[in-house]
Every structure is written in C-alpha cells, then in structure tokens.
Short mmCIF file of C-alpha atoms and ligand atoms in Angstrom, two decimals:
data_model
loop_
_atom_site.label_atom_id
_atom_site.label_comp_id
_atom_site.label_asym_id
_atom_site.label_seq_id
_atom_site.Cartn_x
_atom_site.Cartn_y
_atom_site.Cartn_z
CA UNK A 211 0.00 0.00 0.00
CA UNK A 212 1.75 3.15 -1.28
CA UNK A 213 0.09 5.30 1.35
CA UNK A 214 1.49 3.19 4.18
CA UNK A 215 3.57 5.47 6.40
CA UNK A 216 5.00 2.75 8.63
CA UNK A 217 6.76 0.98 5.75
CA UNK A 218 8.10 4.35 4.62
CA UNK A 219 9.36 5.16 8.11
CA UNK A 220 11.02 1.73 8.36
CA UNK A 221 12.83 2.34 5.08
CA UNK A 222 13.76 5.90 6.08
CA UNK A 223 15.27 4.65 9.34
CA UNK A 224 17.70 2.46 7.41
CA UNK A 225 18.36 4.96 4.60
CA UNK A 226 21.64 6.81 4.45
CA UNK A 227 21.88 8.40 1.02
CA UNK A 228 18.74 10.41 0.38
CA UNK A 229 17.93 13.01 -2.29
CA UNK A 230 14.95 15.35 -2.12
CA UNK A 231 13.73 16.98 -5.34
CA UNK A 232 11.57 19.99 -4.41
CA UNK A 233 9.28 22.30 -6.36
CA UNK A 234 6.89 25.19 -5.84
CA UNK A 235 4.56 23.07 -3.71
CA UNK A 236 7.20 23.11 -0.96
CA UNK A 237 6.57 26.84 -0.51
CA UNK A 238 2.84 26.82 -1.21
CA UNK A 239 1.83 26.98 2.43
CA UNK A 240 4.23 29.88 2.91
CA UNK A 241 1.83 31.72 0.63
CA UNK A 242 3.95 31.66 -2.55
CA UNK A 243 2.21 30.83 -5.81
CA UNK A 244 3.02 27.62 -7.66
CA UNK A 245 3.20 27.49 -11.45
CA UNK A 246 0.93 24.72 -12.72
CA UNK A 247 -1.27 23.59 -9.88
CA UNK A 248 -4.44 25.35 -8.76
CA UNK A 249 -3.83 29.11 -8.79
CA UNK A 250 -0.46 28.58 -10.46
CA UNK A 251 1.37 31.55 -11.94
CA UNK A 252 1.40 30.05 -15.39
CA UNK A 253 -2.37 29.93 -15.27
CA UNK A 254 -2.61 33.72 -15.07
CA UNK A 255 0.66 34.71 -16.65
CA UNK A 256 2.30 33.69 -19.88
CA UNK A 257 5.55 31.97 -18.93
CA UNK A 258 6.89 32.60 -22.39
CA UNK A 259 6.43 36.35 -22.07
CA UNK A 260 7.98 36.51 -18.61
CA UNK A 261 10.48 33.68 -18.06
CA UNK A 262 12.61 33.55 -21.19
CA UNK A 263 15.67 35.51 -22.38
CA UNK A 264 13.67 36.67 -25.41
CA UNK A 265 10.96 38.07 -23.12
CA UNK A 266 13.57 40.04 -21.23
CA UNK A 267 15.07 41.43 -24.42
CA UNK A 268 11.63 42.34 -25.72
CA UNK A 269 10.27 43.98 -22.56
CA UNK A 270 12.77 44.11 -19.66
CA UNK A 271 10.56 46.34 -17.54
CA UNK A 272 7.62 43.90 -17.68
CA UNK A 273 9.91 41.02 -16.72
CA UNK A 274 11.47 43.08 -13.95
CA UNK A 275 8.06 43.92 -12.54
CA UNK A 276 7.06 40.27 -12.49
CA UNK A 277 10.27 39.24 -10.72
CA UNK A 278 10.30 42.20 -8.37
CA UNK A 279 6.82 41.25 -7.22
CA UNK A 280 7.98 37.66 -6.72
CA UNK A 281 11.07 38.90 -4.84
CA UNK A 282 8.92 40.98 -2.54
CA UNK A 283 6.56 38.04 -1.98
CA UNK A 284 9.47 35.69 -1.25
CA UNK A 285 11.13 38.26 0.98
CA UNK A 286 8.04 38.72 3.12
CA UNK A 287 7.12 35.00 3.20
CA UNK A 288 8.22 32.70 6.01
CA UNK A 289 9.71 29.20 5.70
CA UNK A 290 7.11 26.57 6.61
CA UNK A 291 7.36 23.29 8.52
CA UNK A 292 8.36 21.44 5.34
CA UNK A 293 11.40 23.71 4.83
CA UNK A 294 12.31 23.20 8.49
CA UNK A 295 11.86 19.43 8.26
CA UNK A 296 14.26 19.20 5.32
CA UNK A 297 16.74 21.47 7.11
CA UNK A 298 16.51 19.23 10.18
CA UNK A 299 17.06 16.11 8.04
CA UNK A 300 20.15 17.66 6.42
CA UNK A 301 21.58 18.46 9.84
CA UNK A 302 20.96 14.90 11.08
CA UNK A 303 22.16 13.19 7.92
CA UNK A 304 25.15 14.66 6.07
CA UNK A 305 24.54 12.22 3.17
CA UNK A 306 21.17 13.85 2.46
CA UNK A 307 20.91 16.54 -0.23
CA UNK A 308 18.07 18.77 -1.42
CA UNK A 309 17.79 19.69 -5.11
CA UNK A 310 15.32 22.55 -5.23
CA UNK A 311 13.73 24.18 -8.28
CA UNK A 312 12.53 27.01 -6.08
CA UNK A 313 14.15 30.43 -6.28
CA UNK A 314 12.41 31.85 -3.20
CA UNK A 315 15.30 31.40 -0.74
CA UNK A 316 13.04 29.86 1.92
CA UNK A 317 15.14 26.71 2.38
CA UNK A 318 18.32 28.62 3.33
CA UNK A 319 16.22 30.79 5.65
CA UNK A 320 14.93 27.60 7.34
CA UNK A 321 18.55 26.79 8.23
CA UNK A 322 19.20 24.22 5.49
CA UNK A 323 23.02 23.88 5.29
CA UNK A 324 24.19 25.40 1.99
CA UNK A 325 26.55 22.52 1.22
CA UNK A 326 23.57 20.15 1.08
CA UNK A 327 21.23 22.45 -0.87
CA UNK A 328 21.30 22.80 -4.66
CA UNK A 329 19.06 25.61 -6.02
CA UNK A 330 19.33 24.53 -9.67
CA UNK A 331 17.05 27.30 -10.97
CA UNK A 332 18.95 30.13 -9.32
CA UNK A 333 17.62 32.58 -6.77
CA UNK A 334 15.44 35.67 -6.64
CA UNK A 335 17.96 37.28 -4.30
CA UNK A 336 20.60 37.24 -7.03
CA UNK A 337 20.85 39.73 -9.88
CA UNK A 338 23.42 39.50 -12.64
CA UNK A 339 24.64 41.56 -15.56
CA UNK A 340 23.26 40.82 -19.02
CA UNK A 341 26.44 41.93 -20.81
CA UNK A 342 28.18 38.84 -22.09
CA UNK A 343 31.61 40.34 -21.30
CA UNK A 344 30.68 41.21 -17.74
CA UNK A 345 30.53 38.72 -14.88
CA UNK A 346 28.96 41.04 -12.33
CA UNK A 347 26.70 39.23 -9.85
CA UNK A 348 24.99 40.82 -6.86
CA UNK A 349 23.45 38.86 -3.97
CA UNK A 350 20.58 39.69 -1.63
CA UNK A 351 20.43 43.19 -2.91
CA UNK A 352 16.71 43.74 -2.81
CA UNK A 353 17.06 47.49 -2.63
CA UNK A 354 19.31 47.68 -5.69
CA UNK A 355 16.90 46.09 -8.09
CA UNK A 356 13.84 47.41 -6.35
CA UNK A 357 14.08 51.08 -7.20
CA UNK A 358 10.88 52.70 -5.89
CA UNK A 359 9.16 52.56 -9.26
CA UNK A 360 9.91 48.82 -9.48
CA UNK A 361 8.36 48.01 -6.12
CA UNK A 362 5.04 46.29 -6.79
CA UNK A 363 2.02 48.46 -6.08
CA UNK A 364 -0.47 45.86 -4.78
CA UNK A 365 -1.06 46.11 -1.04
CA UNK A 366 -0.68 42.35 -0.73
CA UNK A 367 2.74 41.70 -2.29
CA UNK A 368 1.96 38.03 -2.74
CA UNK A 369 -0.66 38.85 -5.37
CA UNK A 370 1.16 39.18 -8.68
CA UNK A 371 -1.39 40.59 -11.09
CA UNK A 372 -0.28 41.69 -14.51
CA UNK A 373 -3.87 41.90 -15.79
CA UNK A 374 -3.85 45.48 -14.60
CA UNK A 375 -0.98 46.66 -16.77
CA UNK A 376 1.37 48.45 -14.36
CA UNK A 377 2.90 51.65 -15.65
CA UNK A 378 5.70 50.70 -18.01
CA UNK A 379 8.99 51.48 -16.32
CA UNK A 380 11.25 53.66 -18.45
CA UNK A 381 14.37 51.77 -19.54
CA UNK A 382 16.62 54.28 -17.81
CA UNK A 383 15.08 53.38 -14.45
CA UNK A 384 15.83 49.66 -14.68
CA UNK A 385 18.67 48.39 -12.49
CA UNK A 386 22.07 48.82 -14.12
CA UNK A 387 25.40 47.07 -13.63
CA UNK A 388 27.78 49.23 -11.55
CA UNK A 389 30.68 47.76 -13.53
CA UNK A 390 29.62 48.17 -17.12
CA UNK A 391 26.23 49.93 -16.97
CA UNK A 392 24.64 46.97 -18.74
CA UNK A 393 21.10 45.94 -17.78
CA UNK A 394 20.87 43.74 -14.69
CA UNK A 395 18.53 40.72 -14.77
CA UNK A 396 17.08 38.38 -12.13
CA UNK A 397 19.57 35.61 -11.30
CA UNK A 398 17.08 32.85 -12.09
CA UNK A 399 17.23 30.19 -14.83
CA UNK A 400 14.72 30.93 -17.63
CA UNK A 401 13.22 28.45 -20.06
CA UNK A 402 15.80 27.39 -22.71
CA UNK A 403 18.68 28.40 -20.43
CA UNK A 404 21.20 25.95 -18.98
CA UNK A 405 21.25 25.21 -15.28
CA UNK A 406 24.34 26.25 -13.27
CA UNK A 407 27.00 23.74 -14.38
CA UNK A 408 28.82 23.77 -11.03
CA UNK A 409 25.65 22.72 -9.18
CA UNK A 410 24.93 19.96 -11.70
CA UNK A 411 28.50 18.69 -11.36
CA UNK A 412 28.23 18.66 -7.57
CA UNK A 413 24.96 16.71 -7.72
CA UNK A 414 26.51 14.23 -10.16
CA UNK A 415 29.48 13.92 -7.82
CA UNK A 416 27.11 13.04 -4.97
CA UNK A 417 25.22 10.59 -7.20
CA UNK A 418 28.42 8.79 -8.17
CA UNK A 419 29.48 8.25 -4.55
CA UNK A 420 27.26 5.18 -4.30
CA UNK A 421 23.73 3.80 -4.49
CA UNK A 422 20.84 6.01 -3.39
CA UNK A 423 18.48 4.67 -0.74
CA UNK A 424 15.55 7.08 -1.00
CA UNK A 425 14.30 9.85 -3.30
CA UNK A 426 11.75 12.28 -1.88
CA UNK A 427 9.75 14.10 -4.59
CA UNK A 428 8.17 17.07 -2.84
CA UNK A 429 5.70 19.58 -4.29
CA UNK A 430 6.77 19.37 -7.90
CA UNK A 431 4.82 18.51 -11.04
CA UNK A 432 7.96 16.80 -12.31
CA UNK A 433 7.44 18.27 -15.77
CA UNK A 434 10.49 20.48 -16.12
CA UNK A 435 13.77 18.97 -17.24
CA UNK A 436 16.63 18.39 -16.45
CA UNK A 437 15.52 18.77 -12.77
CA UNK A 438 12.84 16.10 -13.12
CA UNK A 439 15.47 13.67 -14.40
CA UNK A 440 16.96 13.27 -10.91
CA UNK A 441 14.00 11.08 -9.93
CA UNK A 442 14.85 8.45 -12.53
CA UNK A 443 18.57 8.80 -11.85
CA UNK A 444 17.95 8.00 -8.16
CA UNK A 445 15.72 5.09 -9.13
CA UNK A 446 18.41 3.74 -11.45
CA UNK A 447 20.79 4.01 -8.50
CA UNK A 448 18.58 1.73 -6.43
CA UNK A 449 16.43 4.33 -4.68
CA UNK A 450 12.88 3.85 -3.53
CA UNK A 451 10.72 6.87 -4.41
CA UNK A 452 8.25 8.70 -2.17
CA UNK A 453 6.04 11.43 -3.63
CA UNK A 454 4.52 14.15 -1.45
CA UNK A 455 2.05 16.24 -3.42
CA UNK A 456 -1.26 18.02 -2.96
CA UNK A 457 -2.80 16.61 -6.12
CA UNK A 458 -1.39 13.13 -6.68
CA UNK A 459 -4.51 11.61 -8.16
CA UNK A 460 -5.06 14.42 -10.65
CA UNK A 461 -1.42 14.87 -11.63
CA UNK A 462 -0.55 11.75 -13.68
CA UNK A 463 2.61 13.29 -15.11
CA UNK A 464 3.88 13.80 -11.59
CA UNK A 465 7.50 12.70 -11.50
CA UNK A 466 6.80 9.25 -12.89
CA UNK A 467 4.20 8.62 -10.22
CA UNK A 468 3.53 5.19 -11.73
CA UNK A 469 6.71 3.75 -10.24
CA UNK A 470 6.59 5.54 -6.90
CA UNK A 471 6.91 3.29 -3.84
CA UNK A 472 4.98 5.67 -1.62
CA UNK A 473 2.38 8.32 -2.45
CA UNK A 474 1.47 10.82 0.27
CA UNK A 475 -1.27 13.21 -0.82
CA UNK A 476 -1.68 16.54 0.96
CA UNK A 477 0.20 19.61 2.13
CA UNK A 478 3.90 18.84 2.47
CA UNK A 479 4.06 21.29 5.39
CA UNK A 480 1.91 18.79 7.30
CA UNK A 481 3.17 15.53 5.78
CA UNK A 482 6.97 16.01 5.79
CA UNK A 483 7.40 16.58 9.55
CA UNK A 484 5.23 13.49 10.08
CA UNK A 485 7.00 11.07 7.73
CA UNK A 486 10.52 12.30 8.63
CA UNK A 487 9.85 12.02 12.37
CA UNK A 488 11.91 8.81 12.87
CA UNK A 489 15.06 10.77 11.98
CA UNK A 490 14.28 14.39 12.88
CA UNK A 491 12.10 13.66 15.92
CA UNK A 492 9.03 15.70 16.62
CA UNK A 493 9.57 19.28 15.55
CA UNK A 494 8.39 21.93 17.95
CA UNK A 495 5.82 24.00 16.11
CA UNK A 496 7.74 26.24 13.76
N1 APR B 693 2.09 20.50 -0.71
C1 APR B 693 2.57 19.61 -1.62
N2 APR B 693 2.45 19.79 -2.96
C2 APR B 693 1.81 20.89 -3.39
C3 APR B 693 1.27 21.85 -2.50
C4 APR B 693 1.44 21.62 -1.11
N3 APR B 693 0.97 22.48 -0.19
N4 APR B 693 0.68 22.83 -3.25
C5 APR B 693 0.86 22.50 -4.54
N5 APR B 693 1.52 21.33 -4.63
C6 APR B 693 1.96 20.62 -5.84
C7 APR B 693 1.08 20.75 -7.04
O1 APR B 693 0.11 19.70 -7.05
C8 APR B 693 2.07 20.57 -8.19
O2 APR B 693 2.21 19.20 -8.55
O3 APR B 693 3.18 21.22 -6.20
C9 APR B 693 3.40 21.04 -7.59
C10 APR B 693 3.88 22.36 -8.16
O4 APR B 693 4.19 22.11 -9.51
P1 APR B 693 4.57 23.36 -10.42
O5 APR B 693 3.64 24.48 -10.13
O6 APR B 693 4.73 22.85 -11.81
O7 APR B 693 6.00 23.84 -9.86
P2 APR B 693 7.39 23.15 -10.14
O8 APR B 693 7.24 21.67 -10.31
O9 APR B 693 8.29 23.63 -9.08
O10 APR B 693 7.83 23.82 -11.56
C11 APR B 693 9.14 23.51 -12.00
O11 APR B 693 8.89 25.15 -13.76
O12 APR B 693 8.12 27.26 -14.24
C12 APR B 693 9.25 26.50 -14.05
O13 APR B 693 11.35 27.18 -13.28
C13 APR B 693 10.02 27.03 -12.88
O14 APR B 693 11.06 25.86 -11.06
C14 APR B 693 9.87 25.94 -11.84
C15 APR B 693 9.72 24.70 -12.70
#
C-alpha cells in the first residue's frame, strides 16, 4: 500500500543516502504561488512572455516587474514546517541533499546547510549583468533592483497581477550594472537556459558516490527537465521513491508517479514533519 507510512518510516530509518527533489509546492503553504497547480502563476501569466531571455530582451521592464513582485513576496514570506523538516534532516544526515527548483530562498532561511542544498534554478535574491563580457553578480540586494518605481504596487505583495498593466517602467530606471552599466537581470534560470554547471557537477558527484536509498519528490509537477530527471537517476541508483504532493490523483505526469513506492497526498508542510519524524524527531511547532 503506497500510502502506508510505517513501511516508509522503516525504510527511512535504514536509509543513508537520500535526495529530495523539491518544487513550488514546498513553498505553497508559505503563501507563494506555484506554477501549474491550482492558482499557479502560469495559469494567469504567460511563462513565455515573462520567463525567457527573449521576453527580457523584448520587454525588460515587464519582466522586472514580475520578478520584483515575486522577490517581494518571497522576501516577506516565512519558511514553513516542510522547509524546516528538510533542514533538520540535512543536519541529522550529512549524506542527504536537497535539489530545489525554487528560487524563493526559503530553504536557506529555514537553516538548510548550503553545502547540502542545490538551487538549480537560481535565486530571486541574485541579480546579474546581461552583458556577455561582464561577470557582475549581486546577492541579496533587494534594494538595488527594487528602485521605488519597481516596487510592486499591490497592497498584498503576494498577489502578482499583470492583468492590470502596471505603468511601463522607463528603460533608464531599470537596475544597471555598476561595472559596465549593462542591464541587470534576475539571477534565475529561464526556459531554454542551462542550469548552473557547477551545481549539476556537484549533484553528479554526490550521485556517483554510491547507491541512493531514497528519493523524496516534494511539491513538484515533475514536468520540467533536467531537474525532473533526478528522480529516474535515483531510481536507477537503487532508490525507492516517495512522492509528497497536494494533487497526486489528478497529476498523472507527476515525477513518474507510476513507479513511486509511496504516495502521500496533501500539504507537504503537514506531511513532511510526520514522515521524517523517525530521523528528525518531533519538531516543535515552527
Ligand atoms: N504541498 C505539496 N504539494 C503541493 C502543494 C502543497 N501544499 N501545493 C501544490 N503542490 C503541488 C502541485 O500539485 C504541483 O504538482 O506542487 C506542484 C507544483 O508544480 P509546479 O507548479 O509545476 O511547480 P514546479 O514543479 O516547481 O515547476 C518547476 O517550472 O516554471 C518553471 O522554473 C520554474 O522551477 C519551476 C519549474
């Protein structure tokens, strides 16, 4: 029975090498929008006009407004019990790693050790220069890229609403590189872009160190590659797979759900602390 928690907990207790692949569902109960599930961003926004290099070239101010609103939302959100559970697991088990597709920075803020966390789609708190000859990168500089006119207007920063066309920001007000005056862009991976090679190498290095005991697939639709490929890679390395997702039944494409050994349907902020309890103990309410 794939919903049987006791068999999962028994396997977890004897697992050493564990990989968690996380997606937007991990941060859903922190109030951040997902992309494809109910209320997902790509239901109300066109990913191709916001999350591609071409979109940025075509209308950098629109893209900056979208990402500035998401930065503000991420900045004001709080890590939830799922982020804390994964951070606790990584402190208890140094052979555990988290590969996250999220750019919201909530896992580091939950205390997840950086050396066991691989944000393969970049981070909202990073901005980088668009000039090919310039390697300028700026971290955690919310003020820099959020010049007053860029700050999102809506009272509730978590609501990103481009239906009401915000005033177009003049090009000269967009954040500029202090080194070469080129346009700065959000330090996130857009569709058609390659993932950070150093992170992929580090994950491959971890994978090659030996068989994998368990792969946790948390809050991701498992539809975006190459990130989704880690599920099969773990399986090929001997791992059993546990999926934690709000909509398992209605999400057939979910990370190869057909071959999952366990399926836990519901909010990962409730489920993760429960299923990881044998290793992390009972977490005081976060
Ligand atoms: N708990 C667990 N799962 C949840 C929760 C929750 N509280 N809320 C939503 N989910 C599930 C949804 O059912 C869905 O399967 O989280 C998943 C979110 O899937 P997506 O919205 O597709 O997000 P993600 O898988 O992270 O997208 C991958 O696509 O747009 C790109 O680069 C972007 O990193 C993103 C990538």
